[in-house]
Amino acid sequence: MNPIYHTLDFGITCIDTQYMRNDFVATYLIEDQGHVAFVDTGCYLSVPTLLATLDEKNIQQEQVDYIILTHIHLDHAGGAGELIRHLPNAKVYVHEYGVNHLIDPSKLRAGVIGVYGELFFKQFLGDLIPIAKEKIVIAKDKDEITLGNRILKFINTPGHARHHVCIWDEKSQGIFSGDTLGVSYREFDTEQGVLIFPPTTPVQFDPDVWKNTIQQLMTLQPKYAYLTHFNRIEFTKKSADMLIHNINNFVEIAIKMQHQPNRHKAIKTALLDYLLEIASKHGVTTEEIKQIKVFKGDLEICAQGLGVWLDKEFCAKIPNK
């Protein structure tokens, strides 16, 4: 196993979990004074890559104090149960709404298989291993943990999911943001900077709450966002404004397509057209077929999430529904 990773400054390493493709899903390794933490784990099949990275960096498994999960979507947290089997001194930190799903992941497993099928689950996710309750710690809003000489602070960040937390790292002036500060692939970097759009994953997408969360995070005046999708980016007011603008436009697309005969397909097609349009305006010159290949990993779940949001938003406004 030859792990792929990007060594950043401030003792931070971005590990490519090689889920689905390269440069799609990252986990982060934070080192400080001989103490180590993982932020997110990728899926079960990612764990050999994480362990190989420790070996490459001459880090003993006993040095890992924390596995910190931004949320429990399986591309972020599906490997936590398997990973902690190899880390005797580690605890898993997660939002309180995620605890029971880590102890008993049967509902998560059933949900994924119900949507994508068992073949997809085995081929791309592998398995889900339960975590003993005593290994789990609730990551409460504003709680702080110490890693060597640095402080990591948890912040509740609903919007993408109710069980989402971000981690503020004072040392790097960065936010380990999971999905809260959007998706930004390096293939779309141009002279204009980074291109950011929202992963509107089912089932808890809430645009108004999400936009408020972004505004709250910006009060920290971060220099960086450590994205799961993908790698570290500079995060500025321009970045936040772009993400909020694209959340609004994703919602507008969903509303326009809500009465189409095949609503899901219509939303998915309109999202792709929109993403290709904003990429072009951003100065991306990569041929369209390659852009579509990169966007493909997000289109299905973004369209699904918008569909779930439509059902909640508009059924809630109809009497007796």
Tab-separated table of C-alpha atoms in Angstrom:
chain	number	residue	atom	x	y	z
A	1	MET	CA	0.000	0.000	0.000
A	2	ASN	CA	1.514	3.311	-1.133
A	3	PRO	CA	-0.556	6.065	0.461
A	4	ILE	CA	-1.083	9.368	-1.301
A	5	TYR	CA	-0.869	12.369	0.970
A	6	HIS	CA	-0.145	16.079	0.893
A	7	THR	CA	2.088	17.455	3.646
A	8	LEU	CA	0.819	20.888	4.667
A	9	ASP	CA	2.268	23.241	7.255
A	10	PHE	CA	1.242	23.478	10.935
A	11	GLY	CA	1.763	19.726	11.379
A	12	ILE	CA	-1.199	18.866	9.171
A	13	THR	CA	-1.312	16.183	6.479
A	14	CYS	CA	-4.122	15.765	3.947
A	15	ILE	CA	-4.538	12.066	3.158
A	16	ASP	CA	-6.233	11.013	-0.077
A	17	THR	CA	-8.464	8.075	0.882
A	18	GLN	CA	-8.684	7.127	-2.815
A	19	TYR	CA	-12.430	6.591	-2.443
A	20	MET	CA	-14.077	6.325	-5.880
A	21	ARG	CA	-11.202	8.297	-7.454
A	22	ASN	CA	-8.141	10.275	-6.442
A	23	ASP	CA	-8.563	13.786	-4.997
A	24	PHE	CA	-12.185	13.190	-3.972
A	25	VAL	CA	-12.293	12.335	-0.247
A	26	ALA	CA	-9.686	13.485	2.267
A	27	THR	CA	-8.957	12.767	5.876
A	28	TYR	CA	-6.576	14.895	7.908
A	29	LEU	CA	-3.785	13.922	10.248
A	30	ILE	CA	-2.800	16.520	12.848
A	31	GLU	CA	0.506	16.101	14.711
A	32	ASP	CA	1.666	18.131	17.681
A	33	GLN	CA	4.403	17.276	20.184
A	34	GLY	CA	4.127	13.551	19.522
A	35	HIS	CA	0.333	13.534	19.796
A	36	VAL	CA	-1.849	12.744	16.805
A	37	ALA	CA	-5.476	13.092	15.707
A	38	PHE	CA	-7.423	12.012	12.656
A	39	VAL	CA	-10.198	14.268	11.382
A	40	ASP	CA	-12.650	12.041	9.504
A	41	THR	CA	-11.709	8.548	8.366
A	42	GLY	CA	-13.137	7.912	4.927
A	43	CYS	CA	-14.969	4.601	4.583
A	44	TYR	CA	-14.037	1.114	5.821
A	45	LEU	CA	-11.959	0.500	2.683
A	46	SER	CA	-9.914	3.656	3.413
A	47	VAL	CA	-8.463	2.375	6.683
A	48	PRO	CA	-5.431	0.552	5.182
A	49	THR	CA	-4.430	3.858	3.547
A	50	LEU	CA	-4.650	5.695	6.880
A	51	LEU	CA	-2.586	3.064	8.672
A	52	ALA	CA	-0.021	3.027	5.859
A	53	THR	CA	0.290	6.805	6.192
A	54	LEU	CA	1.113	6.418	9.886
A	55	ASP	CA	3.806	3.904	8.946
A	56	GLU	CA	5.226	6.187	6.249
A	57	LYS	CA	5.466	9.035	8.762
A	58	ASN	CA	6.930	6.806	11.506
A	59	ILE	CA	3.970	7.443	13.780
A	60	GLN	CA	3.078	4.676	16.205
A	61	GLN	CA	-0.577	3.697	16.374
A	62	GLU	CA	-0.412	4.274	20.138
A	63	GLN	CA	0.297	7.985	19.513
A	64	VAL	CA	-3.174	8.637	18.086
A	65	ASP	CA	-5.334	10.255	20.764
A	66	TYR	CA	-8.421	11.220	18.784
A	67	ILE	CA	-10.576	10.265	15.847
A	68	ILE	CA	-12.724	13.337	15.247
A	69	LEU	CA	-15.755	12.923	12.989
A	70	THR	CA	-17.275	16.020	11.406
A	71	HIS	CA	-20.435	13.979	10.761
A	72	ILE	CA	-21.434	10.375	10.153
A	73	HIS	CA	-22.014	10.285	6.386
A	74	LEU	CA	-20.111	7.187	5.325
A	75	ASP	CA	-17.539	8.873	3.092
A	76	HIS	CA	-16.491	10.787	6.233
A	77	ALA	CA	-17.004	8.309	9.058
A	78	GLY	CA	-17.635	4.836	7.644
A	79	GLY	CA	-14.116	3.704	8.584
A	80	ALA	CA	-14.202	4.854	12.217
A	81	GLY	CA	-15.139	1.478	13.685
A	82	GLU	CA	-12.414	-0.358	11.810
A	83	LEU	CA	-9.789	2.340	12.397
A	84	ILE	CA	-10.209	2.468	16.163
A	85	ARG	CA	-9.543	-1.273	16.366
A	86	HIS	CA	-5.931	-0.399	15.482
A	87	LEU	CA	-5.575	2.637	17.771
A	88	PRO	CA	-5.547	1.455	21.397
A	89	ASN	CA	-5.387	4.913	22.998
A	90	ALA	CA	-7.828	6.763	20.768
A	91	LYS	CA	-11.321	8.044	21.502
A	92	VAL	CA	-13.925	8.921	18.859
A	93	TYR	CA	-15.447	12.411	19.054
A	94	VAL	CA	-18.793	12.922	17.315
A	95	HIS	CA	-21.945	15.043	17.575
A	96	GLU	CA	-24.458	13.635	20.050
A	97	TYR	CA	-26.902	12.840	17.221
A	98	GLY	CA	-24.317	10.499	15.692
A	99	VAL	CA	-23.457	8.454	18.785
A	100	ASN	CA	-26.122	5.751	18.496
A	101	HIS	CA	-25.349	5.203	14.810
A	102	LEU	CA	-21.715	4.498	15.667
A	103	ILE	CA	-22.658	2.050	18.424
A	104	ASP	CA	-25.156	0.300	16.160
A	105	PRO	CA	-24.606	1.131	12.470
A	106	SER	CA	-27.355	-1.187	11.206
A	107	LYS	CA	-29.658	1.713	10.220
A	108	LEU	CA	-26.859	3.433	8.336
A	109	ARG	CA	-26.070	0.194	6.532
A	110	ALA	CA	-29.711	-0.449	5.667
A	111	GLY	CA	-30.204	3.125	4.464
A	112	VAL	CA	-27.264	3.006	2.073
A	113	ILE	CA	-28.169	-0.433	0.747
A	114	GLY	CA	-31.775	0.701	0.305
A	115	VAL	CA	-30.702	3.607	-1.906
A	116	TYR	CA	-27.637	2.253	-3.717
A	117	GLY	CA	-27.909	-1.526	-3.401
A	118	GLU	CA	-25.777	-4.123	-1.649
A	119	LEU	CA	-23.285	-4.404	-4.516
A	120	PHE	CA	-22.439	-0.692	-4.239
A	121	PHE	CA	-22.105	-0.982	-0.461
A	122	LYS	CA	-19.643	-3.887	-0.660
A	123	GLN	CA	-17.691	-2.543	-3.630
A	124	PHE	CA	-17.249	1.081	-2.555
A	125	LEU	CA	-17.850	1.161	1.222
A	126	GLY	CA	-16.877	-2.325	2.354
A	127	ASP	CA	-18.364	-2.672	5.807
A	128	LEU	CA	-19.417	-0.827	8.971
A	129	ILE	CA	-17.925	-1.893	12.296
A	130	PRO	CA	-19.696	-0.951	15.573
A	131	ILE	CA	-17.809	1.125	18.121
A	132	ALA	CA	-17.971	0.395	21.844
A	133	LYS	CA	-19.850	3.085	23.758
A	134	GLU	CA	-16.931	3.702	26.108
A	135	LYS	CA	-14.752	4.670	23.144
A	136	ILE	CA	-17.083	7.508	22.109
A	137	VAL	CA	-17.115	11.074	23.418
A	138	ILE	CA	-19.783	13.645	22.522
A	139	ALA	CA	-18.325	16.682	20.749
A	140	LYS	CA	-20.306	19.498	22.317
A	141	ASP	CA	-20.498	23.003	20.926
A	142	LYS	CA	-17.589	25.152	22.180
A	143	ASP	CA	-15.876	22.187	23.878
A	144	GLU	CA	-12.086	22.170	23.535
A	145	ILE	CA	-9.565	19.344	23.486
A	146	THR	CA	-5.787	19.539	23.742
A	147	LEU	CA	-3.472	17.919	21.215
A	148	GLY	CA	0.136	18.489	22.244
A	149	ASN	CA	0.468	22.271	22.440
A	150	ARG	CA	-2.597	23.135	20.377
A	151	ILE	CA	-6.263	23.569	21.182
A	152	LEU	CA	-8.984	22.162	18.950
A	153	LYS	CA	-12.448	23.645	19.464
A	154	PHE	CA	-15.739	22.056	18.387
A	155	ILE	CA	-18.455	24.152	16.772
A	156	ASN	CA	-21.960	22.905	16.022
A	157	THR	CA	-22.540	23.539	12.314
A	158	PRO	CA	-25.981	22.355	11.136
A	159	GLY	CA	-27.216	22.941	7.595
A	160	HIS	CA	-25.554	20.200	5.594
A	161	ALA	CA	-26.600	17.816	8.372
A	162	ARG	CA	-27.958	18.343	11.894
A	163	HIS	CA	-25.181	16.156	13.313
A	164	HIS	CA	-22.337	18.186	11.794
A	165	VAL	CA	-19.499	19.776	13.758
A	166	CYS	CA	-16.506	21.753	12.556
A	167	ILE	CA	-13.180	22.017	14.336
A	168	TRP	CA	-11.432	25.361	14.834
A	169	ASP	CA	-7.646	25.074	14.977
A	170	GLU	CA	-6.176	28.241	16.449
A	171	LYS	CA	-2.623	27.287	15.460
A	172	SER	CA	-3.342	27.245	11.708
A	173	GLN	CA	-6.268	29.691	11.859
A	174	GLY	CA	-8.156	27.021	9.968
A	175	ILE	CA	-11.468	25.199	10.111
A	176	PHE	CA	-11.699	21.462	9.573
A	177	SER	CA	-15.009	21.856	7.853
A	178	GLY	CA	-16.211	18.454	6.650
A	179	ASP	CA	-18.920	19.503	4.185
A	180	THR	CA	-20.062	22.724	5.883
A	181	LEU	CA	-17.788	25.024	3.860
A	182	GLY	CA	-18.626	23.284	0.627
A	183	VAL	CA	-16.957	21.168	-2.022
A	184	SER	CA	-14.027	22.497	-4.031
A	185	TYR	CA	-12.000	20.327	-6.399
A	186	ARG	CA	-8.528	21.295	-7.437
A	187	GLU	CA	-9.336	20.559	-11.096
A	188	PHE	CA	-11.390	23.782	-11.128
A	189	ASP	CA	-8.803	26.155	-9.666
A	190	THR	CA	-8.133	29.116	-11.967
A	191	GLU	CA	-6.629	32.583	-11.776
A	192	GLN	CA	-9.947	33.618	-10.201
A	193	GLY	CA	-9.239	31.278	-7.292
A	194	VAL	CA	-11.274	28.301	-6.119
A	195	LEU	CA	-14.726	27.186	-7.244
A	196	ILE	CA	-17.015	26.163	-4.365
A	197	PHE	CA	-20.472	24.588	-4.423
A	198	PRO	CA	-22.673	22.960	-1.757
A	199	PRO	CA	-23.084	19.199	-1.267
A	200	THR	CA	-26.863	19.087	-0.723
A	201	THR	CA	-26.838	15.510	0.538
A	202	PRO	CA	-29.994	13.891	1.944
A	203	VAL	CA	-31.633	13.865	4.369
A	204	GLN	CA	-31.058	16.927	6.542
A	205	PHE	CA	-30.159	19.678	4.060
A	206	ASP	CA	-31.529	22.978	5.392
A	207	PRO	CA	-30.464	25.996	3.303
A	208	ASP	CA	-31.439	28.759	5.716
A	209	VAL	CA	-29.752	27.097	8.686
A	210	TRP	CA	-26.698	26.341	6.561
A	211	LYS	CA	-26.286	29.943	5.398
A	212	ASN	CA	-26.517	31.138	8.995
A	213	THR	CA	-23.860	28.594	10.001
A	214	ILE	CA	-21.493	29.882	7.313
A	215	GLN	CA	-21.953	33.464	8.520
A	216	GLN	CA	-21.242	32.375	12.093
A	217	LEU	CA	-18.039	30.599	11.071
A	218	MET	CA	-16.837	33.684	9.233
A	219	THR	CA	-16.794	35.602	12.523
A	220	LEU	CA	-13.684	33.537	13.331
A	221	GLN	CA	-11.964	35.188	10.357
A	222	PRO	CA	-10.428	31.910	9.175
A	223	LYS	CA	-7.459	31.787	6.835
A	224	TYR	CA	-8.092	28.226	5.696
A	225	ALA	CA	-10.779	25.610	5.275
A	226	TYR	CA	-9.635	22.004	5.447
A	227	LEU	CA	-12.210	20.415	3.163
A	228	THR	CA	-13.022	16.741	2.990
A	229	HIS	CA	-13.750	17.334	-0.724
A	230	PHE	CA	-10.859	18.224	-1.302
A	231	ASN	CA	-7.742	19.439	0.510
A	232	ARG	CA	-7.002	22.797	2.113
A	233	ILE	CA	-8.099	26.036	0.497
A	234	GLU	CA	-7.792	29.658	1.510
A	235	PHE	CA	-11.221	30.666	2.763
A	236	THR	CA	-12.241	34.303	2.506
A	237	LYS	CA	-15.418	36.380	2.473
A	238	LYS	CA	-15.429	35.838	-1.298
A	239	SER	CA	-15.425	32.085	-0.675
A	240	ALA	CA	-18.321	32.321	1.778
A	241	ASP	CA	-20.314	34.566	-0.574
A	242	MET	CA	-19.787	32.127	-3.455
A	243	LEU	CA	-20.983	29.190	-1.354
A	244	ILE	CA	-24.088	31.039	-0.144
A	245	HIS	CA	-24.847	32.211	-3.697
A	246	ASN	CA	-24.641	28.624	-4.960
A	247	ILE	CA	-26.814	27.298	-2.122
A	248	ASN	CA	-29.458	29.828	-3.166
A	249	ASN	CA	-29.196	28.813	-6.813
A	250	PHE	CA	-29.341	25.083	-6.046
A	251	VAL	CA	-32.573	25.734	-4.135
A	252	GLU	CA	-33.953	27.840	-6.980
A	253	ILE	CA	-33.221	25.016	-9.437
A	254	ALA	CA	-35.037	22.513	-7.210
A	255	ILE	CA	-38.099	24.746	-6.888
A	256	LYS	CA	-38.260	25.308	-10.663
A	257	MET	CA	-38.097	21.561	-11.315
A	258	GLN	CA	-40.424	20.386	-8.551
A	259	HIS	CA	-43.406	19.713	-10.839
A	260	GLN	CA	-41.492	18.001	-13.652
A	261	PRO	CA	-42.699	14.445	-14.451
A	262	ASN	CA	-39.301	12.971	-13.555
A	263	ARG	CA	-38.320	15.477	-10.911
A	264	HIS	CA	-35.080	13.810	-9.833
A	265	LYS	CA	-33.730	13.553	-13.368
A	266	ALA	CA	-34.773	17.136	-14.120
A	267	ILE	CA	-32.997	18.473	-11.020
A	268	LYS	CA	-29.899	16.426	-11.788
A	269	THR	CA	-29.740	17.654	-15.379
A	270	ALA	CA	-30.294	21.279	-14.371
A	271	LEU	CA	-27.613	21.038	-11.677
A	272	LEU	CA	-25.078	19.744	-14.173
A	273	ASP	CA	-25.904	22.546	-16.604
A	274	TYR	CA	-25.507	25.057	-13.796
A	275	LEU	CA	-22.181	23.639	-12.595
A	276	LEU	CA	-20.769	23.629	-16.120
A	277	GLU	CA	-21.931	27.227	-16.539
A	278	ILE	CA	-20.300	28.491	-13.341
A	279	ALA	CA	-17.119	26.566	-14.160
A	280	SER	CA	-16.958	28.275	-17.546
A	281	LYS	CA	-17.506	31.696	-15.977
A	282	HIS	CA	-14.782	30.825	-13.474
A	283	GLY	CA	-12.328	30.383	-16.323
A	284	VAL	CA	-12.127	26.587	-16.318
A	285	THR	CA	-10.877	25.424	-19.719
A	286	THR	CA	-10.775	21.664	-19.111
A	287	GLU	CA	-12.815	19.841	-21.755
A	288	GLU	CA	-16.441	19.382	-20.773
A	289	ILE	CA	-16.390	15.582	-20.668
A	290	LYS	CA	-13.651	15.716	-18.003
A	291	GLN	CA	-15.579	18.298	-15.986
A	292	ILE	CA	-18.661	16.077	-16.073
A	293	LYS	CA	-16.581	13.154	-14.815
A	294	VAL	CA	-15.485	15.203	-11.784
A	295	PHE	CA	-18.976	16.552	-11.059
A	296	LYS	CA	-20.547	13.107	-11.465
A	297	GLY	CA	-19.695	11.992	-7.934
A	298	ASP	CA	-21.847	14.771	-6.446
A	299	LEU	CA	-24.760	15.125	-8.837
A	300	GLU	CA	-26.788	12.115	-7.716
A	301	ILE	CA	-26.693	12.860	-3.987
A	302	CYS	CA	-27.131	16.614	-4.492
A	303	ALA	CA	-30.272	16.006	-6.544
A	304	GLN	CA	-31.548	13.504	-3.974
A	305	GLY	CA	-30.997	15.936	-1.126
A	306	LEU	CA	-32.820	18.725	-2.933
A	307	GLY	CA	-35.710	16.359	-3.590
A	308	VAL	CA	-35.978	15.428	0.088
A	309	TRP	CA	-35.849	19.126	1.002
A	310	LEU	CA	-38.645	19.929	-1.482
A	311	ASP	CA	-40.865	17.239	0.013
A	312	LYS	CA	-40.305	18.548	3.534
A	313	GLU	CA	-40.553	22.226	2.661
A	314	PHE	CA	-43.697	22.150	0.563
A	315	CYS	CA	-45.592	19.299	2.225
A	316	ALA	CA	-45.150	21.141	5.527
A	317	LYS	CA	-47.025	24.118	4.090
A	318	ILE	CA	-50.033	22.101	2.937
A	319	PRO	CA	-52.759	21.701	5.612
A	320	ASN	CA	-53.293	18.157	6.936
A	321	LYS	CA	-50.035	16.973	5.400
